mmCIF file of C-alpha atoms in Angstrom:
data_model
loop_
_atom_site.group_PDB
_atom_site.id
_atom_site.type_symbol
_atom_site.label_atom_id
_atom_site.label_comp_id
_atom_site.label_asym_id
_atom_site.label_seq_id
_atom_site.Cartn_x
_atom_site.Cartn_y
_atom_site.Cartn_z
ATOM 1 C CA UNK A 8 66.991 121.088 97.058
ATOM 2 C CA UNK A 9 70.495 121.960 95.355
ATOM 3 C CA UNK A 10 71.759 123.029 98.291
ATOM 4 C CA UNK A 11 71.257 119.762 100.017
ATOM 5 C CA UNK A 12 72.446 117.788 97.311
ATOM 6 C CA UNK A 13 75.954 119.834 97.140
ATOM 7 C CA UNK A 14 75.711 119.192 101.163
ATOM 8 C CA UNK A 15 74.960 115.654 100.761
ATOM 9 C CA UNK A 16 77.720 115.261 98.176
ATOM 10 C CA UNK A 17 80.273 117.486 100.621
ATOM 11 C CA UNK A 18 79.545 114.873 103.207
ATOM 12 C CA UNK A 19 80.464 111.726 101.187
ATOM 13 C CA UNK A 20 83.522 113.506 99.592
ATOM 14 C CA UNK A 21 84.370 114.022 103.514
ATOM 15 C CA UNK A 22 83.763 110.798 104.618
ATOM 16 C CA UNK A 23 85.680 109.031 101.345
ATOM 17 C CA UNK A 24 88.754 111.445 101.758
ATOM 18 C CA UNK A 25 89.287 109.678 105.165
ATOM 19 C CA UNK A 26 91.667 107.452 106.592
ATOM 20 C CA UNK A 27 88.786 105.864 109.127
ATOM 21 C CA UNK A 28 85.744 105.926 110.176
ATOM 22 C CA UNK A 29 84.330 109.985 110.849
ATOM 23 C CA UNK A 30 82.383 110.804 113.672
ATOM 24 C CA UNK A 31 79.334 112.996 112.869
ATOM 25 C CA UNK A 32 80.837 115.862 114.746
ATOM 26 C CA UNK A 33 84.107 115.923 112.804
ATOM 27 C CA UNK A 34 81.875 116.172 109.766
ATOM 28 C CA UNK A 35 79.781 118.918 110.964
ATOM 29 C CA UNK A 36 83.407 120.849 111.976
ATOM 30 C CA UNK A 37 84.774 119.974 108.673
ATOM 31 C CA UNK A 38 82.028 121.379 106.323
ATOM 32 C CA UNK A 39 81.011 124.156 108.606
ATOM 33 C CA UNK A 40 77.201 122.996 109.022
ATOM 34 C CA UNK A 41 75.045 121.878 111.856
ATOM 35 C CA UNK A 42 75.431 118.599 113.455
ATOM 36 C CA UNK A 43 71.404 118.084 112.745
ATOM 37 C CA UNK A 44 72.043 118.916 109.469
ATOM 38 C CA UNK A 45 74.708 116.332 109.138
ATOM 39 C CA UNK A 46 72.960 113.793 110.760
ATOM 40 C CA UNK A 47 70.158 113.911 108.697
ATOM 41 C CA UNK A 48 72.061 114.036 105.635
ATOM 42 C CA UNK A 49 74.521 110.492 106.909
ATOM 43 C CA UNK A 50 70.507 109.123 107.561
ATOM 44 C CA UNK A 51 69.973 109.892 103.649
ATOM 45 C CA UNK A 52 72.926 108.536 102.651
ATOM 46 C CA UNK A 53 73.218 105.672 104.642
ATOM 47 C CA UNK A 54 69.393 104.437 103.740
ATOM 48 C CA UNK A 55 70.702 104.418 99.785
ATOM 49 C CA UNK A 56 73.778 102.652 101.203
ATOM 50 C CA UNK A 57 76.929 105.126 100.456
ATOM 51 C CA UNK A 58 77.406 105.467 103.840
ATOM 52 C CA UNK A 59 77.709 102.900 106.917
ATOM 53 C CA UNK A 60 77.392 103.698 110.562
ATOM 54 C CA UNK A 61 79.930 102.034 112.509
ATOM 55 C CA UNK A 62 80.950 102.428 116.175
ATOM 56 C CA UNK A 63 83.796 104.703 115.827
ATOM 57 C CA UNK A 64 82.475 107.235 112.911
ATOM 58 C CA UNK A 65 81.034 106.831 109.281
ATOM 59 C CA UNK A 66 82.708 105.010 106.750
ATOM 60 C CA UNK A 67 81.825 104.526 103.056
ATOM 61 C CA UNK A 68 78.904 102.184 102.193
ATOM 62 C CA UNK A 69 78.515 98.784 100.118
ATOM 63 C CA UNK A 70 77.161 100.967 97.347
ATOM 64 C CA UNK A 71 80.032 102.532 96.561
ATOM 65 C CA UNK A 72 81.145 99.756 94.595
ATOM 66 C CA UNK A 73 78.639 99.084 92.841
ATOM 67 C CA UNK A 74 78.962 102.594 91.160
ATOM 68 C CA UNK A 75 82.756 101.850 91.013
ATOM 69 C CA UNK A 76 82.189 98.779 89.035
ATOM 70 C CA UNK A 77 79.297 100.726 86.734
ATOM 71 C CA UNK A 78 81.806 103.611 86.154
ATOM 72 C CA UNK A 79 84.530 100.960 84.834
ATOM 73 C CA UNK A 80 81.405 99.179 82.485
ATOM 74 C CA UNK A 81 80.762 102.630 80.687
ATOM 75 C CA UNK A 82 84.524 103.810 80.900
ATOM 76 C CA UNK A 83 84.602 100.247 78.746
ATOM 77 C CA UNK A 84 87.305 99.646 81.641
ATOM 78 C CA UNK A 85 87.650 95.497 81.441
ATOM 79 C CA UNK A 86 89.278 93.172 84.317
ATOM 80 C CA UNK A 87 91.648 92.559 81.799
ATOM 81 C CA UNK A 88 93.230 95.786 81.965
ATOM 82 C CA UNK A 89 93.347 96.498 85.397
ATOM 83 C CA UNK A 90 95.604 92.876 85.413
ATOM 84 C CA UNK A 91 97.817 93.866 82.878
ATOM 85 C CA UNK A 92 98.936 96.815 85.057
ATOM 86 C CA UNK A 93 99.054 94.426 88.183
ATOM 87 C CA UNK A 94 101.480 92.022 86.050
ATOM 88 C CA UNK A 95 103.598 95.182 84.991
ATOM 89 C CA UNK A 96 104.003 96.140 87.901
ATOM 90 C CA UNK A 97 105.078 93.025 89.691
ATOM 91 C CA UNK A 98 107.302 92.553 86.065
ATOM 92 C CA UNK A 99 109.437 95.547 85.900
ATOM 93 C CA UNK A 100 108.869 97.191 89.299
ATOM 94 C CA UNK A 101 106.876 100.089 88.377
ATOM 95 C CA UNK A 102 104.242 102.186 89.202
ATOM 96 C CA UNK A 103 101.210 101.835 86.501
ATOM 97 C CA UNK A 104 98.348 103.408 85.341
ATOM 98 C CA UNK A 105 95.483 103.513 82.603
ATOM 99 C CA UNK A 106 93.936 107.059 82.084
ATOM 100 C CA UNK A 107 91.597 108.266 79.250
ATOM 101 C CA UNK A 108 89.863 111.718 78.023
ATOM 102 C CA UNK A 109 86.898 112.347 77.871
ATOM 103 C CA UNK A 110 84.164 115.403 77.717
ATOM 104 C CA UNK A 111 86.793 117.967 78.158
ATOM 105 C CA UNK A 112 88.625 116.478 81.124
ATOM 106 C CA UNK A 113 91.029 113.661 81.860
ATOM 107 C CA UNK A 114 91.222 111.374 84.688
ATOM 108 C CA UNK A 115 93.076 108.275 85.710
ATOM 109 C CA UNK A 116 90.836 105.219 85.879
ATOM 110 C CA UNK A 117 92.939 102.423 87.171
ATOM 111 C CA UNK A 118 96.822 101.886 88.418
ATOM 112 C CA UNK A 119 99.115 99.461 90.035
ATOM 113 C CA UNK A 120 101.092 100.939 92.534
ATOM 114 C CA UNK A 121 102.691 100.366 95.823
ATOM 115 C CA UNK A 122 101.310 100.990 99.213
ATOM 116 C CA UNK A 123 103.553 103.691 100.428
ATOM 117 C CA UNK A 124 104.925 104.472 96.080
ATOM 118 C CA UNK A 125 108.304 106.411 96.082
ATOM 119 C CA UNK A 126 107.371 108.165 92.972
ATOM 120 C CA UNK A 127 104.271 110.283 95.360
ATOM 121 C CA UNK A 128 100.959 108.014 93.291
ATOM 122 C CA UNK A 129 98.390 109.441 91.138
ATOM 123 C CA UNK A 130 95.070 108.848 92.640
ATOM 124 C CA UNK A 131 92.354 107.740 90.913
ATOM 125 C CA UNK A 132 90.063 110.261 89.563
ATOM 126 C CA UNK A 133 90.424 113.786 87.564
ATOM 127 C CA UNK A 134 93.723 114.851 86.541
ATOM 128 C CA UNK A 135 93.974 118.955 86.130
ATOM 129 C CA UNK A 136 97.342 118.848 85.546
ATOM 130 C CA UNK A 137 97.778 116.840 81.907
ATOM 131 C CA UNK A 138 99.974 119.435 81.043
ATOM 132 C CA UNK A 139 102.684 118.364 83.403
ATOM 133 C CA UNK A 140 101.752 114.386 83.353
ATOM 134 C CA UNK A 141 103.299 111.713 80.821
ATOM 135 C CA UNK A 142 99.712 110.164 80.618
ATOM 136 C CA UNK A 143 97.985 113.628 79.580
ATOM 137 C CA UNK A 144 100.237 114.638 77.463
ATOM 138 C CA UNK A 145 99.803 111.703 75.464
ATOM 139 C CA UNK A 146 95.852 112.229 75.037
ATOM 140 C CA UNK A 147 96.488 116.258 74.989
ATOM 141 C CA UNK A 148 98.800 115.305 71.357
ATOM 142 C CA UNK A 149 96.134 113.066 69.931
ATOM 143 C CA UNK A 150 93.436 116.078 70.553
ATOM 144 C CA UNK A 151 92.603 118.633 67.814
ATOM 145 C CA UNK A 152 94.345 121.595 68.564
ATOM 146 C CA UNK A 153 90.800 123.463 69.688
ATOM 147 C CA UNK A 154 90.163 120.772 71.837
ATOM 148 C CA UNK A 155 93.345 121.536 73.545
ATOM 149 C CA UNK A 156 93.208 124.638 74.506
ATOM 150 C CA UNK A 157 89.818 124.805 75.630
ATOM 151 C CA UNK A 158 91.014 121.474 78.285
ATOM 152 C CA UNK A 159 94.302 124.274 79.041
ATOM 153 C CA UNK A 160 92.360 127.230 79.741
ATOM 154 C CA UNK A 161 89.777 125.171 81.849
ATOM 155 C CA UNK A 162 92.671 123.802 84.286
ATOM 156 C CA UNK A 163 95.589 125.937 83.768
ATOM 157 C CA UNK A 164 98.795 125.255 83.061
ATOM 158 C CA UNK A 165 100.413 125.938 86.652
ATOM 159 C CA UNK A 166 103.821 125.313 87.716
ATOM 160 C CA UNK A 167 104.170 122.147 90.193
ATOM 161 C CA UNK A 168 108.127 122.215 89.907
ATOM 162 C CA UNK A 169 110.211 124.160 88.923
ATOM 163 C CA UNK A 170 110.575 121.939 85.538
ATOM 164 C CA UNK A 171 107.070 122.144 84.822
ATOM 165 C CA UNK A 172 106.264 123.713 81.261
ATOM 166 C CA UNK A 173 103.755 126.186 81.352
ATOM 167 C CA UNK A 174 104.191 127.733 78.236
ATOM 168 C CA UNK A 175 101.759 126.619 76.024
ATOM 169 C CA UNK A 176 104.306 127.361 73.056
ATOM 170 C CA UNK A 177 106.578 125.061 74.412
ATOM 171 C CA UNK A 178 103.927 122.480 75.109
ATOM 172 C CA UNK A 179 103.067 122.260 71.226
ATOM 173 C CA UNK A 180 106.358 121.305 70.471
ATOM 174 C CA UNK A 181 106.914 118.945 72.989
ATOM 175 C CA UNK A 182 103.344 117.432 72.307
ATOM 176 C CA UNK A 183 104.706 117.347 68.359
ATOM 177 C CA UNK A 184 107.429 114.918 69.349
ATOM 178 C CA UNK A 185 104.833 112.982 71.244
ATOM 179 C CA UNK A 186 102.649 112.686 68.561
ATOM 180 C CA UNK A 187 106.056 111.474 66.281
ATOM 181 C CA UNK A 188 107.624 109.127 68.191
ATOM 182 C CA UNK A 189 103.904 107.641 69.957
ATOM 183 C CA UNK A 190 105.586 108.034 73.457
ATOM 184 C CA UNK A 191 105.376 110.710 75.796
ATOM 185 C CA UNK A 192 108.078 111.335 79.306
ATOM 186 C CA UNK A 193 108.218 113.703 81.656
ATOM 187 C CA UNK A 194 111.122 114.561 84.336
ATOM 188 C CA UNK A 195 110.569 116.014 87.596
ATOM 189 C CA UNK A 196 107.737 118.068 86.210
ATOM 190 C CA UNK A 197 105.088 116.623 88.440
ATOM 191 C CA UNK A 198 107.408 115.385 91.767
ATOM 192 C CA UNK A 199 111.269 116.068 92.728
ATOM 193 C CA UNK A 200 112.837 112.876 91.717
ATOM 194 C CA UNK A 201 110.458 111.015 89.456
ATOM 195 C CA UNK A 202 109.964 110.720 85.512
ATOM 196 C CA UNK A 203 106.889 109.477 84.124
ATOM 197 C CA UNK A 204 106.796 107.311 80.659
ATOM 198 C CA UNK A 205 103.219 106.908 79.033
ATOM 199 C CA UNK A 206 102.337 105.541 75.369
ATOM 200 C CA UNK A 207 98.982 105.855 73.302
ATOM 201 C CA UNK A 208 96.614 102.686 73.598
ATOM 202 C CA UNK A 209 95.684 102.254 69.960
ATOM 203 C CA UNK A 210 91.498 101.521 70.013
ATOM 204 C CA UNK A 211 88.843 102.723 67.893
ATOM 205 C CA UNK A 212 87.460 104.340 70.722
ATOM 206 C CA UNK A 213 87.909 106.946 73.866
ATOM 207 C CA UNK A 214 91.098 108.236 73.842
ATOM 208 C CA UNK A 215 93.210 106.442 76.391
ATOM 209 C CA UNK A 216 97.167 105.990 77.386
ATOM 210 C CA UNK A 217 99.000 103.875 79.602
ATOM 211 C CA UNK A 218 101.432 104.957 81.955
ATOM 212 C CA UNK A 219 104.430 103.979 84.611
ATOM 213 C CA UNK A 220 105.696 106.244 87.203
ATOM 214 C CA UNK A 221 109.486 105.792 88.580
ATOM 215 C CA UNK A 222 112.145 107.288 90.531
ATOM 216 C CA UNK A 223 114.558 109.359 88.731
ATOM 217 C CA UNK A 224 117.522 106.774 88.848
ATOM 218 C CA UNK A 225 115.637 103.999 87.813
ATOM 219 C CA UNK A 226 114.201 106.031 84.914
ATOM 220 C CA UNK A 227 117.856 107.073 83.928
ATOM 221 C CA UNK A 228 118.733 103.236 84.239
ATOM 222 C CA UNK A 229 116.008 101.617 82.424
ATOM 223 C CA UNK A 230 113.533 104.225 81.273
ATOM 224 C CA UNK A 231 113.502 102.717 77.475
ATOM 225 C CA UNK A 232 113.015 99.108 78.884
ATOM 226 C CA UNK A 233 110.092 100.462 80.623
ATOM 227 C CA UNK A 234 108.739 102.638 77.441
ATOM 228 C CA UNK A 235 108.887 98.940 75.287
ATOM 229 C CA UNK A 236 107.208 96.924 77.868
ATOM 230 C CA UNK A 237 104.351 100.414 77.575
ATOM 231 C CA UNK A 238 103.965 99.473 74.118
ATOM 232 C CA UNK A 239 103.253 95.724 74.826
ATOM 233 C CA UNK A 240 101.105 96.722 77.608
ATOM 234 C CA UNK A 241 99.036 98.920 75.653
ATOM 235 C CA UNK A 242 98.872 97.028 72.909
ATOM 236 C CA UNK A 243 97.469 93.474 74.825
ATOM 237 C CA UNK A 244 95.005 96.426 76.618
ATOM 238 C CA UNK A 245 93.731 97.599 73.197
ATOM 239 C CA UNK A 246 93.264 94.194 72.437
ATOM 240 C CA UNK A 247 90.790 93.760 75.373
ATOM 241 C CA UNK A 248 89.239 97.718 75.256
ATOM 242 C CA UNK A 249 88.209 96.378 71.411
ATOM 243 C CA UNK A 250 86.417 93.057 72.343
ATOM 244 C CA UNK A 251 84.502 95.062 75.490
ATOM 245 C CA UNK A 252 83.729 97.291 72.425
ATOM 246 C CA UNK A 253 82.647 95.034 69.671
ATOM 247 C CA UNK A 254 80.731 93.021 72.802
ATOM 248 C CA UNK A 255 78.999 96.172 74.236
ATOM 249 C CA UNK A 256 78.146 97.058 70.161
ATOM 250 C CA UNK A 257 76.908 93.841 69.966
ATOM 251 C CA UNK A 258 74.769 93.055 72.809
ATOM 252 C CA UNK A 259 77.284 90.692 74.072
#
């Protein structure tokens, strides 16, 4: 029974990593299995709804988001948010995003970004790499110092660029200015040609940072301009992230 979970998961990773729809025989190809073994694990997943058949391949299912939207309800991820980083983004012309830690890991829960971005996009999901990103190394400074390096020696602290710090002495000091000034930038650490700007979202609760994501001239142009109108973002978010708190606490 594992084993056919994993497969059943491998299948909807395979399907959701896709441009289009996925014939069954790409699938079985892909993940190395049988093509009766694939069907009958697209017949399991389609019956709950993750999946849809459609003429030209597999696609993902109306179920998907459903779990989406229950994800963002116990992430205490509000509508509200997600807005605020559309409005920055049509504002000041930047990529955003809203990311959080939690149990051990860190991940990027919502953004505003173009459809083709210049700065190379986060995508939504786990982020291994906090070391090197402006979000995580905002929520790796507010972590006790064991908490930290257990989340480094899970993921590593490898080198995407050649300006990527992976000494975790350096790190510590950099993460000690973070944790002074309440803003966090990286340059060309994570892409050729892009900086990164995050601040701390100040809530009672998960730890969580907003973030923008710009080419390097832009950021040498108007990187403080963007770091202010971080501040005000985070701040209206915290705002919302506290009455989706008090409201959950409640039984609003």
């Amino acid at each position: 029974m594992p084993q056919s979970v994993d497969r059943a998961l491998d299948v909807l990773d395979a399907v959701a990593a896709s441009d289009g729809p996925v014939p069954a025989k790409a699938l079985a190809r892909q993940l190395g299995c049988g093509l009766s073994t694939v069907y009958e694990l697209l017949g399991t997943l389609a019956a709950r709804g993750h999946v849809v058949r459609t003429p030209a391949g597999y696609v993902l299912g109306y179920r998907v988001p459903a779990l989406h939207d229950a994800f963002r309800r116990q992430m205490r991820m509000s509508g509200e948010v997600q807005e605020l980083l559309q409005q920055t983004r049509r504002a000041v012309g930047v990529d955003t995003y809203f990311s959080t830690y939690r149990d051990g890991g860190i991940a990027v829960l919502a953004a505003a970004t173009t459809t083709h971005p210049a700065t190379g996009g986060f995508t939504l999901g786990r982020d291994d790499d906090g070391h090197a990103t402006a979000h995580g190394k905002v929520l790796l400074s507010a972590l006790p110092r064991a908490a930290r390096l257990r989340y480094l020696a899970a993921s590593g602290m490898r080198a995407i660029t050649p300006r990527t710090i992976t000494s975790p002495q350096r790190l510590d000091a950099q993460l000690r200015r973070v944790r002074r000034e309440g803003v966090a930038v990286e340059v060309e650490e994570c892409a050729p040609g892009v900086a990164c700007v995050a601040v701390p979202v100040p809530t009672a609760g998960a730890l969580t940072a907003v973030s923008a994501a710009l080419p390097l001239e832009d950021f040498h142009r108007h990187g403080r301009d963007v770091a202010e109108t971080l501040r005000r973002v985070a701040a209206e978010a915290a705002a919302f992230q506290n009455a989706v708190d008090i409201s959950s606490a409640t039984g609003g």
